[in-house]
């Protein structure tokens, strides 16, 4: 029976990709998939794209490809990433530039069509957070695509596939479907689908999509015993055509795999575990069994699936003001009392300057900045030091900047022992996240997967018209 | 004997939009049974007063000895909108573990929180 090995090469924009190189060199894998996109990431990419229309993709794709693509090509390992974010074509050009620079003969696949910002009338949005009404139009809106366009791009010979908002696990399921001849929704009528099989593939992807989190990173049980977090090995799924699934990692790397680490990642960011929706299959995790083989291998059984919703999930972001903030430290004695005095001064000064104070976060690092109202009181009289972090939400960028500038003068004109000043934080543009759904057929009609030699992308502007004009690869 | 959830269970939290989710994981059957009985959705909602604005749902995973809590309206509009330092709610799973709980069994409640490779 056919089987294959696929690695999880990265868990977010900015994650370490050194372990992904180990996957390519010693993981005996045929594919590595890189999940660059958390929900927050699209908002970050939107800020880039607003500044420069040639941006809007995860820029760490460039050093990643420099580090990994030559070896991947040599070992025949195919790479899949949703680093395209809001601009997959620009991401493909960036990969092509790396190929040009390193003289690599590589075929690049691109998946477009997830951007539904021009079809907002067709998107049914959930109620906005906080019951907010009369919101502005989203600055971006992307549908979560399934694995089919990834499968198509691989079938057309892509060595590297870059996509926009393909669902995290679907990057993996698309590769599994290609390598194991699985049929995905959109290829045949629903009654021909083997939902349990697709669910096993989606779970493989879900377990791998957060890189180190399944092998002992960010682990809540016995975390002190996890060996070698400095040289953690990223996870590998070994999957056969019948859906048998084992999770392992590069032999001898750091981290470990056991019931606890796999259980923790299996349930991560899942809501109803009997109905975990992905674009290709709705997964039922309630009958899953996790069976450790040894400290580097775990078997996962009992994954069940059913048909997915008739809609794709949409994530959108509405611009909603700016965050201005600052941070300042105070030492013993009376560190907390001094920091609280600084908060009062900042509030008074902000009010005097007409800065908005209806939405404020005042947090004391070392005391309550992470658990907020749930933090235990602590012995605040004897604390060695405490930092005040204070943030306000403003309508105007200038107001947020003005708030940040209130912090440095506290050094000479506020309570004593102010220190640890780390500079004025750049103003952050804020987006209110909105979740919605859009009919599948509407999105499917727009999705395209196409594959070209790197040189065709690197050729520049003429390549774009040529690529987008060709319809034979349409799904 | 009174203990805290941190003595008998582990937790990891995650975010989707304005929704926080927390996996609460037990090491063995009797601890799971205790969690089922003691850690209701209402109790979790009360524990997160000042953080959660909407409803709290609870799901049970008896084979995995785990509970899932889904807290709506808990992340200040979502990670790209929140003013909080912990804008992703990464530490709020640990915050659930502060919950006091009566330990009805014999023996030290905190003897090993995970199942490990067993």
Coordinates of C-alpha atoms in Angstrom, one line a residue:
Chain A
X1 CA 0.0 0.0 0.0
X2 CA 1.2 3.5 -0.8
X3 CA 2.4 5.6 2.1
X4 CA 4.2 8.9 2.5
X5 CA 5.9 11.1 5.0
X6 CA 5.3 14.8 5.3
X7 CA 6.8 17.3 7.7
X8 CA 5.5 20.4 9.4
X9 CA 8.1 23.0 8.6
X10 CA 6.9 26.1 10.5
X11 CA 4.0 27.2 12.7
X12 CA 3.7 30.9 12.1
X13 CA 5.2 33.9 10.3
X14 CA 8.5 34.4 12.1
X15 CA 8.9 30.8 13.4
X16 CA 12.3 29.1 13.2
X17 CA 12.9 27.1 10.0
X18 CA 16.2 25.5 11.0
X19 CA 14.3 22.3 12.1
X20 CA 12.7 22.3 8.6
X21 CA 16.1 21.9 7.1
X22 CA 16.6 18.9 9.3
X23 CA 13.3 17.5 8.0
X24 CA 14.6 17.9 4.4
X25 CA 18.1 16.5 5.1
X26 CA 17.3 13.6 7.5
X27 CA 13.5 13.3 7.8
X28 CA 13.1 11.0 4.9
X29 CA 10.1 13.1 3.9
X30 CA 8.6 13.7 0.4
X31 CA 6.8 16.9 1.4
X32 CA 7.2 19.7 3.9
X33 CA 4.3 22.1 4.5
X34 CA 4.7 25.5 6.1
X35 CA 1.7 27.1 7.8
X36 CA 2.6 30.8 7.8
X37 CA -0.9 32.1 8.6
X38 CA -2.5 32.6 12.0
X39 CA -5.6 34.7 12.0
X40 CA -3.6 37.7 13.2
X41 CA -1.1 37.3 10.3
X42 CA -3.5 38.6 7.6
X43 CA -3.9 41.8 9.6
X44 CA -0.1 42.2 9.7
X45 CA 0.2 41.5 6.0
X46 CA -2.6 44.0 5.2
X47 CA -0.5 46.8 6.8
X48 CA 2.4 45.8 4.4
X49 CA 0.1 45.7 1.4
X50 CA -1.4 49.1 2.2
X51 CA 2.1 50.5 2.2
X52 CA 3.3 48.7 -0.9
X53 CA 1.0 46.8 -3.3
X54 CA 3.9 44.5 -4.1
X55 CA 3.8 43.2 -0.5
X56 CA 1.2 41.4 1.5
X57 CA 3.0 38.0 1.8
X58 CA 5.0 36.6 4.6
X59 CA 8.5 37.9 3.9
X60 CA 10.3 35.2 5.9
X61 CA 9.5 33.0 2.9
X62 CA 12.6 34.5 1.2
X63 CA 15.3 33.5 3.8
X64 CA 13.4 30.2 4.3
X65 CA 13.6 29.4 0.6
X66 CA 17.3 30.4 0.5
X67 CA 18.0 28.1 3.4
X68 CA 15.9 25.1 2.3
X69 CA 15.0 25.1 -1.4
X70 CA 18.4 24.0 -2.8
X71 CA 18.5 21.0 -0.5
X72 CA 14.8 20.3 -1.0
X73 CA 15.3 20.2 -4.8
X74 CA 18.3 18.0 -4.4
X75 CA 16.5 15.5 -2.2
X76 CA 13.3 15.6 -4.2
X77 CA 11.3 17.1 -1.3
X78 CA 8.4 19.3 -2.4
X79 CA 7.5 22.4 -0.4
X80 CA 4.0 23.9 0.3
X81 CA 3.3 27.1 2.0
X82 CA 0.4 29.6 2.5
X83 CA 3.0 32.4 2.9
X84 CA 1.3 34.0 -0.1
X85 CA -1.1 35.5 2.5
X86 CA -2.9 38.4 0.7
X87 CA -0.6 38.3 -2.3
X88 CA 0.4 34.8 -3.5
X89 CA 1.7 36.0 -6.9
X90 CA 4.1 38.4 -5.2
X91 CA 5.2 35.5 -3.0
X92 CA 5.8 33.3 -6.1
X93 CA 7.9 36.1 -7.6
X94 CA 10.0 36.3 -4.4
X95 CA 10.6 32.5 -4.6
X96 CA 11.5 32.9 -8.2
X97 CA 14.0 35.6 -7.3
X98 CA 15.7 33.1 -4.9
X99 CA 15.8 30.5 -7.7
X100 CA 17.4 33.0 -10.0
X101 CA 19.9 34.0 -7.3
X102 CA 20.8 30.4 -6.6
X103 CA 20.5 29.2 -10.2
X104 CA 17.8 26.7 -9.3
X105 CA 15.6 25.0 -11.9
X106 CA 12.4 24.9 -10.0
X107 CA 8.7 24.8 -11.0
X108 CA 6.5 27.1 -8.8
X109 CA 2.9 26.5 -8.3
X110 CA 0.6 29.3 -7.2
X111 CA -2.9 29.1 -5.8
X112 CA -5.1 32.3 -6.0
X113 CA -8.8 33.0 -5.6
X114 CA -9.2 33.1 -1.8
X115 CA -9.5 36.9 -1.7
X116 CA -13.3 37.7 -1.5
X117 CA -12.9 41.4 -0.6
X118 CA -14.8 42.2 -3.8
X119 CA -17.6 39.8 -3.0
X120 CA -18.6 41.1 0.5
X121 CA -22.3 41.1 -0.5
X122 CA -22.1 37.3 -0.7
X123 CA -20.4 36.9 2.7
X124 CA -22.6 36.2 5.7
X125 CA -20.8 37.6 8.7
X126 CA -21.3 36.5 12.3
X127 CA -22.2 39.3 14.7
X128 CA -19.3 41.6 15.3
X129 CA -17.3 41.3 18.6
X130 CA -18.9 43.4 21.4
X131 CA -22.2 43.7 19.4
X132 CA -20.6 46.5 17.4
X133 CA -22.8 47.9 14.5
X134 CA -22.2 50.2 11.5
X135 CA -18.7 48.9 10.9
X136 CA -16.6 50.0 8.0
X137 CA -16.0 47.6 5.1
X138 CA -13.2 45.1 5.8
X139 CA -9.7 46.0 4.6
X140 CA -9.2 42.4 3.7
X141 CA -11.4 39.3 3.4
X142 CA -10.1 35.8 2.7
X143 CA -11.9 32.5 2.3
X144 CA -10.3 29.4 3.8
X145 CA -9.6 27.2 0.8
X146 CA -9.3 23.4 0.9
X147 CA -6.6 21.1 -0.3
X148 CA -7.8 20.6 -3.9
X149 CA -5.8 23.5 -5.5
X150 CA -2.7 22.3 -3.7
X151 CA -3.2 18.8 -5.0
X152 CA -3.7 20.2 -8.5
X153 CA -0.5 22.3 -8.4
X154 CA 1.5 19.2 -7.2
X155 CA -0.1 17.1 -10.0
X156 CA 1.1 19.7 -12.5
X157 CA 4.6 19.2 -11.3
X158 CA 5.2 22.1 -8.8
X159 CA 8.4 21.7 -6.7
X160 CA 7.1 24.6 -4.5
X161 CA 3.5 25.6 -4.0
X162 CA 2.6 29.0 -2.6
X163 CA -0.9 29.9 -1.7
X164 CA -3.0 32.5 0.0
X165 CA -5.5 31.6 2.8
X166 CA -5.5 27.8 2.2
X167 CA -6.6 26.3 5.6
X168 CA -3.6 25.3 7.7
X169 CA -4.4 21.6 7.7
X170 CA -5.4 21.7 4.0
X171 CA -1.9 22.4 3.0
X172 CA -1.1 19.0 4.3
X173 CA -4.2 17.2 3.1
X174 CA -3.7 18.5 -0.4
X175 CA -0.2 16.9 -0.5
X176 CA -1.5 13.7 1.0
X177 CA -4.3 13.6 -1.5
X178 CA -1.8 14.0 -4.3
X179 CA 0.6 11.4 -3.0
X180 CA -2.0 8.8 -1.9
X181 CA -4.5 9.3 -4.7
X182 CA -7.3 10.5 -2.4
X183 CA -10.3 12.2 -3.9
X184 CA -11.2 15.6 -2.5
X185 CA -14.5 17.5 -2.5
X186 CA -14.9 19.3 -5.8
X187 CA -13.4 16.4 -7.8
X188 CA -16.4 14.0 -7.6
X189 CA -19.9 14.0 -6.1
X190 CA -20.0 13.9 -2.3
X191 CA -21.3 10.4 -2.1
X192 CA -18.0 9.2 -3.6
X193 CA -16.0 10.8 -0.7
X194 CA -14.3 8.7 2.0
X195 CA -14.8 11.1 4.8
X196 CA -13.0 9.1 7.4
X197 CA -9.9 9.0 5.2
X198 CA -10.0 12.8 4.6
X199 CA -10.5 13.3 8.3
X200 CA -7.4 11.3 9.1
X201 CA -5.5 13.5 6.6
X202 CA -6.9 16.7 8.1
X203 CA -5.8 15.5 11.6
X204 CA -2.3 14.8 10.3
X205 CA -2.2 18.4 9.1
X206 CA -3.7 19.7 12.3
X207 CA -1.1 17.9 14.4
X208 CA 1.8 19.2 12.3
X209 CA 0.6 22.8 11.5
X210 CA 2.0 24.2 14.8
X211 CA 5.6 22.9 14.4
X212 CA 7.1 22.3 17.9
X213 CA 3.8 22.3 19.7
X214 CA 3.1 18.6 19.1
X215 CA 6.6 17.5 20.1
X216 CA 6.8 19.1 23.6
X217 CA 6.9 22.8 22.8
X218 CA 4.5 25.0 24.8
X219 CA 3.6 21.9 26.7
X220 CA 1.6 22.1 29.9
X221 CA 2.3 18.7 31.4
X222 CA 5.7 17.7 32.6
X223 CA 7.3 20.5 30.5
X224 CA 10.5 20.5 32.7
X225 CA 11.2 16.9 31.5
X226 CA 11.0 17.6 27.8
X227 CA 14.5 17.1 26.5
X228 CA 16.4 19.3 24.0
X229 CA 14.0 22.2 23.4
X230 CA 17.1 24.1 22.1
X231 CA 17.2 21.7 19.2
X232 CA 13.6 20.6 18.9
X233 CA 12.7 18.4 16.0
X234 CA 9.7 19.3 13.9
X235 CA 7.0 16.7 13.5
X236 CA 6.5 14.2 10.7
X237 CA 3.3 12.4 9.8
X238 CA 3.6 9.0 8.2
X239 CA 0.3 8.3 6.4
X240 CA -0.8 5.4 4.2
X241 CA -3.5 5.2 1.5
X242 CA -6.0 3.7 4.0
X243 CA -5.5 6.5 6.4
X244 CA -3.3 4.9 9.0
X245 CA -1.5 7.8 10.8
X246 CA 1.7 7.9 12.9
X247 CA 3.4 11.1 14.2
X248 CA 7.2 11.0 14.6
X249 CA 10.2 13.4 14.3
X250 CA 13.7 13.5 13.0
X251 CA 15.6 10.8 15.0
X252 CA 17.8 12.2 17.8
X253 CA 16.3 15.7 17.7
X254 CA 15.0 17.4 20.8
X255 CA 11.5 17.3 22.1
X256 CA 9.4 14.2 22.6
X257 CA 6.1 12.6 21.6
X258 CA 3.7 11.0 24.0
X259 CA 0.0 10.8 24.9
X260 CA 0.1 14.2 26.5
X261 CA 1.8 16.2 23.8
X262 CA -0.3 14.7 21.0
X263 CA -3.6 15.1 23.0
X264 CA -2.7 18.8 23.7
X265 CA -2.1 19.6 20.0
X266 CA -5.0 17.5 18.8
X267 CA -7.4 19.7 20.8
X268 CA -5.6 22.9 20.2
X269 CA -7.9 25.7 18.9
X270 CA -10.7 23.1 18.3
X271 CA -14.1 24.2 19.5
X272 CA -16.8 21.4 19.2
X273 CA -14.6 18.3 19.0
X274 CA -17.3 16.3 17.3
X275 CA -17.6 18.9 14.6
X276 CA -14.1 20.4 13.8
X277 CA -14.8 22.1 10.5
X278 CA -12.1 22.2 7.8
X279 CA -12.8 23.1 4.2
X280 CA -12.6 19.5 3.0
X281 CA -14.1 17.5 5.8
X282 CA -15.8 18.0 9.2
X283 CA -13.7 16.0 11.7
X284 CA -15.0 14.1 14.7
X285 CA -12.3 13.7 17.3
X286 CA -14.4 12.1 20.0
X287 CA -13.4 8.5 19.2
X288 CA -9.7 9.2 18.7
X289 CA -7.2 6.9 20.4
X290 CA -3.6 8.1 20.9
X291 CA -1.2 5.1 21.2
X292 CA 2.5 6.0 22.0
X293 CA 5.0 3.6 20.5
X294 CA 8.1 5.1 22.0
X295 CA 9.4 8.6 22.8
X296 CA 9.6 9.5 19.1
X297 CA 6.5 7.9 17.6
X298 CA 2.8 8.0 18.4
X299 CA 0.0 6.3 16.5
X300 CA -3.4 8.1 16.1
X301 CA -6.5 6.0 15.4
X302 CA -10.3 6.4 15.3
X303 CA -10.5 9.7 13.4
X304 CA -14.0 10.0 11.8
X305 CA -15.3 12.5 9.3
X306 CA -18.4 13.8 7.6
X307 CA -19.2 16.2 4.8
X308 CA -18.0 19.8 5.4
X309 CA -20.4 22.8 5.5
X310 CA -21.7 24.1 2.1
X311 CA -19.8 27.3 2.8
X312 CA -16.2 28.3 3.3
X313 CA -15.2 30.2 6.4
X314 CA -14.1 33.8 5.8
X315 CA -11.8 35.8 7.9
X316 CA -11.9 39.6 7.5
X317 CA -10.4 42.6 9.3
X318 CA -12.0 46.0 9.8
X319 CA -9.6 48.9 10.5
X320 CA -10.4 50.1 14.0
X321 CA -8.1 52.8 15.2
X322 CA -4.6 52.7 16.7
X323 CA -2.8 51.4 19.8
X324 CA -0.4 53.8 21.5
X325 CA 1.6 52.4 24.4
X326 CA 4.6 52.7 26.7
X327 CA 6.5 50.7 29.2
X328 CA 8.4 52.0 32.3
X329 CA 10.1 50.2 35.2
X330 CA 10.4 51.1 38.9
X331 CA 12.6 49.4 41.5
X332 CA 12.2 48.5 45.2
X333 CA 11.3 50.1 47.6
X334 CA 7.6 50.7 46.9
X335 CA 7.9 49.7 43.2
X336 CA 4.2 49.1 42.8
X337 CA 3.2 52.3 44.5
X338 CA 5.5 54.2 42.2
X339 CA 4.2 52.5 39.1
X340 CA 0.6 53.2 40.2
X341 CA 1.5 56.9 40.7
X342 CA 3.0 56.9 37.1
X343 CA -0.3 55.5 35.8
X344 CA -2.2 58.3 37.5
X345 CA 0.1 60.9 36.1
X346 CA -0.2 59.5 32.6
X347 CA -4.0 59.5 32.8
X348 CA -4.0 63.1 34.0
X349 CA -1.6 64.2 31.3
X350 CA -3.5 62.3 28.6
X351 CA -6.8 63.9 29.6
X352 CA -5.2 67.3 29.6
X353 CA -4.1 66.8 26.0
X354 CA -7.5 65.5 24.9
X355 CA -6.4 62.0 24.3
X356 CA -9.1 59.3 24.5
X357 CA -9.2 57.3 27.7
X358 CA -12.4 55.3 27.2
X359 CA -10.4 52.2 26.3
X360 CA -7.3 51.8 28.4
X361 CA -5.1 48.8 29.5
X362 CA -3.0 49.5 32.5
X363 CA -0.9 46.4 33.3
X364 CA 1.9 45.8 35.8
X365 CA 4.6 43.4 34.5
X366 CA 5.5 41.0 37.2
X367 CA 2.1 41.5 38.9
X368 CA -0.8 41.1 36.5
X369 CA 0.1 41.9 32.9
X370 CA -0.8 38.4 31.6
X371 CA -3.6 37.1 33.9
X372 CA -5.2 40.5 34.4
X373 CA -8.1 40.4 36.8
X374 CA -7.4 36.7 37.5
X375 CA -3.9 37.4 38.8
X376 CA -3.3 36.7 42.5
X377 CA -2.6 39.9 44.6
X378 CA 1.0 38.9 45.4
X379 CA 3.2 40.7 48.0
X380 CA 3.3 44.0 46.2
X381 CA 5.1 45.8 49.0
X382 CA 8.3 43.8 48.8
X383 CA 8.5 43.4 45.0
X384 CA 12.0 44.0 43.7
X385 CA 10.7 45.8 40.7
X386 CA 7.6 46.3 38.6
X387 CA 7.0 47.6 35.1
X388 CA 3.9 49.6 34.1
X389 CA 2.7 48.9 30.6
X390 CA -0.1 51.2 29.6
X391 CA -2.0 51.2 26.2
X392 CA -4.8 53.3 24.8
X393 CA -7.0 52.9 21.8
X394 CA -7.3 56.0 19.6
X395 CA -9.0 57.0 16.4
X396 CA -6.1 59.0 15.1
X397 CA -2.5 57.8 14.6
X398 CA -1.2 61.1 16.0
X399 CA -3.0 60.6 19.3
X400 CA -1.4 57.2 19.7
X401 CA 2.0 58.6 19.0
X402 CA 1.3 61.5 21.5
X403 CA 0.5 58.9 24.2
X404 CA 3.8 57.1 23.7
X405 CA 5.7 60.3 24.1
X406 CA 4.3 60.9 27.6
X407 CA 6.5 58.1 29.0
X408 CA 10.2 59.4 28.6
X409 CA 9.6 62.6 30.7
X410 CA 8.6 60.4 33.7
X411 CA 12.3 59.7 34.1
X412 CA 13.0 63.1 35.5
X413 CA 9.6 64.5 36.4
X414 CA 7.8 61.5 37.9
X415 CA 8.2 59.1 40.8
X416 CA 11.8 58.1 41.7
X417 CA 13.8 55.1 40.3
X418 CA 12.2 55.1 36.8
X419 CA 14.3 52.9 34.6
X420 CA 14.4 50.1 32.1
X421 CA 13.1 52.4 29.4
X422 CA 13.2 50.5 26.1
X423 CA 12.3 53.2 23.6
X424 CA 9.0 54.5 22.2
X425 CA 6.9 51.7 20.9
X426 CA 5.8 52.1 17.3
X427 CA 2.1 52.8 16.9
X428 CA 0.1 49.7 16.1
X429 CA -2.8 49.8 13.6
X430 CA -5.7 47.8 14.9
X431 CA -8.1 45.5 13.1
X432 CA -11.4 44.1 14.4
X433 CA -11.5 40.5 13.3
X434 CA -14.7 39.4 11.6
X435 CA -15.7 35.8 10.9
X436 CA -18.2 34.8 8.2
X437 CA -19.1 32.3 5.5
X438 CA -19.4 32.3 1.8
X439 CA -21.0 29.8 -0.6
X440 CA -18.4 27.3 -1.8
X441 CA -19.4 27.5 -5.5
X442 CA -18.8 31.2 -5.6
X443 CA -15.2 30.7 -4.4
X444 CA -14.5 27.6 -6.3
X445 CA -15.3 29.4 -9.5
X446 CA -12.5 31.9 -8.7
X447 CA -9.8 29.6 -7.5
X448 CA -6.9 28.9 -9.9
X449 CA -3.8 26.8 -9.5
X450 CA -1.1 27.2 -12.0
X451 CA 2.5 26.1 -12.3
X452 CA 5.3 27.8 -14.2
X453 CA 9.1 27.5 -14.3
X454 CA 10.7 30.0 -11.9
X455 CA 12.1 31.9 -14.8
X456 CA 8.6 32.8 -16.0
X457 CA 7.8 34.5 -12.7
X458 CA 11.2 36.2 -12.5
X459 CA 10.7 37.6 -16.0
X460 CA 8.4 40.2 -14.2
X461 CA 5.3 41.9 -15.4
X462 CA 4.8 40.2 -18.7
X463 CA 4.6 36.9 -16.8
X464 CA 1.6 38.0 -14.8
X465 CA -0.7 38.6 -17.8
X466 CA 0.4 35.4 -19.4
X467 CA -0.2 33.3 -16.3
X468 CA -3.6 34.8 -15.4
X469 CA -4.8 34.6 -18.9
X470 CA -4.4 30.8 -19.2
X471 CA -7.4 28.8 -18.2
X472 CA -6.4 25.2 -18.8
X473 CA -5.4 24.9 -15.1
X474 CA -8.6 26.2 -13.8
X475 CA -10.2 24.0 -11.2
Chain B
X1 CA -9.0 18.6 50.9
X2 CA -9.0 21.8 48.8
X3 CA -6.5 22.0 45.9
X4 CA -6.3 24.0 42.7
X5 CA -6.9 22.7 39.2
X6 CA -3.2 23.3 38.6
X7 CA -2.5 20.4 41.1
X8 CA -4.5 17.8 39.1
X9 CA -4.8 18.9 35.5
X10 CA -3.1 20.8 32.7
X11 CA -4.4 23.3 30.2
X12 CA -3.6 25.0 26.9
X13 CA -5.5 27.9 25.4
X14 CA -5.9 29.2 21.9
X15 CA -7.7 31.9 20.0
X16 CA -10.0 32.3 17.0
X17 CA -11.3 35.8 16.5
X18 CA -12.8 37.0 19.8
X19 CA -13.2 33.5 21.0
X20 CA -10.9 31.9 23.6
X21 CA -10.7 28.1 23.8
X22 CA -9.2 26.1 26.6
X23 CA -8.4 22.4 26.7
X24 CA -8.4 21.1 30.3
X25 CA -6.7 17.7 30.5
X26 CA -6.8 15.1 33.2
X27 CA -4.2 12.4 34.0
X28 CA -6.5 9.6 34.8
X29 CA -10.2 8.5 34.9
X30 CA -11.0 9.5 38.4
X31 CA -9.6 13.0 37.9
X32 CA -11.6 13.3 34.7
X33 CA -14.7 12.3 36.5
X34 CA -14.0 15.0 39.1
X35 CA -13.5 17.6 36.4
X36 CA -16.8 16.6 34.8
X37 CA -18.6 17.0 38.1
X38 CA -16.9 20.2 39.4
X39 CA -15.8 22.3 36.4
X40 CA -19.1 23.4 34.8
X41 CA -19.4 26.0 32.0
X42 CA -21.0 28.3 34.5
X43 CA -18.2 28.0 37.0
X44 CA -15.6 28.7 34.3
X45 CA -17.7 31.8 33.2
X46 CA -17.7 33.1 36.8
X47 CA -14.0 32.4 37.2
X48 CA -13.2 34.5 34.1
X49 CA -15.3 37.5 35.2
X50 CA -13.7 40.7 33.8
X51 CA -12.4 38.8 30.8
X52 CA -15.3 36.9 29.2
X53 CA -18.2 38.8 27.9
X54 CA -20.4 36.1 26.2
X55 CA -21.4 32.6 26.8
X56 CA -19.2 29.6 27.7
X57 CA -19.6 26.2 26.1
X58 CA -18.2 23.0 27.5
X59 CA -17.5 19.8 25.5
X60 CA -16.5 16.4 26.9
X61 CA -13.9 14.0 25.5
X62 CA -14.1 11.0 27.7
X63 CA -11.7 8.9 25.7
X64 CA -9.0 11.6 25.8
X65 CA -9.9 12.5 29.4
X66 CA -10.2 16.1 28.5
X67 CA -12.8 18.9 28.6
X68 CA -13.0 21.8 26.1
X69 CA -14.2 25.2 27.1
X70 CA -15.1 27.8 24.5
X71 CA -15.4 31.3 25.8
X72 CA -17.1 33.8 23.6
X73 CA -16.2 37.5 23.6
X74 CA -13.1 36.9 25.7
X75 CA -10.3 38.5 23.7
X76 CA -11.1 42.2 23.5
X77 CA -12.2 41.9 19.8
X78 CA -9.4 39.5 18.8
X79 CA -5.6 39.4 18.7
X80 CA -5.2 42.3 16.1
X81 CA -7.6 44.5 18.2
X82 CA -6.8 43.8 21.8
X83 CA -5.0 46.2 24.1
X84 CA -3.8 43.4 26.4
X85 CA -0.2 42.3 26.5
X86 CA -1.5 38.7 26.2
X87 CA -3.5 39.6 23.1
X88 CA -3.7 36.0 22.0
X89 CA -4.9 34.7 25.4
X90 CA -1.9 32.3 25.5
X91 CA -1.8 32.4 29.3
X92 CA -5.5 32.1 30.0
X93 CA -5.4 28.3 30.0
X94 CA -3.1 28.6 32.9
X95 CA -5.4 31.2 34.5
X96 CA -8.2 28.5 34.5
X97 CA -5.8 26.3 36.6
X98 CA -6.2 28.8 39.5
X99 CA -9.7 27.5 40.1
X100 CA -10.0 26.0 43.6
X101 CA -11.5 22.5 43.7
X102 CA -12.2 20.0 46.4
X103 CA -10.1 16.8 46.1
X104 CA -12.3 13.9 47.4
X105 CA -9.8 11.1 47.0
X106 CA -7.1 9.7 49.2
X107 CA -3.5 10.7 48.5
X108 CA -1.6 13.7 47.3
X109 CA -3.6 15.4 44.5
X110 CA -0.5 16.7 42.8
X111 CA 1.3 13.4 42.2
X112 CA 2.0 13.7 38.5
X113 CA -0.2 15.9 36.3
X114 CA 0.4 14.2 32.9
X115 CA 0.0 10.7 31.8
X116 CA 3.3 10.8 30.0
X117 CA 4.1 7.7 28.0
X118 CA 1.9 5.4 30.1

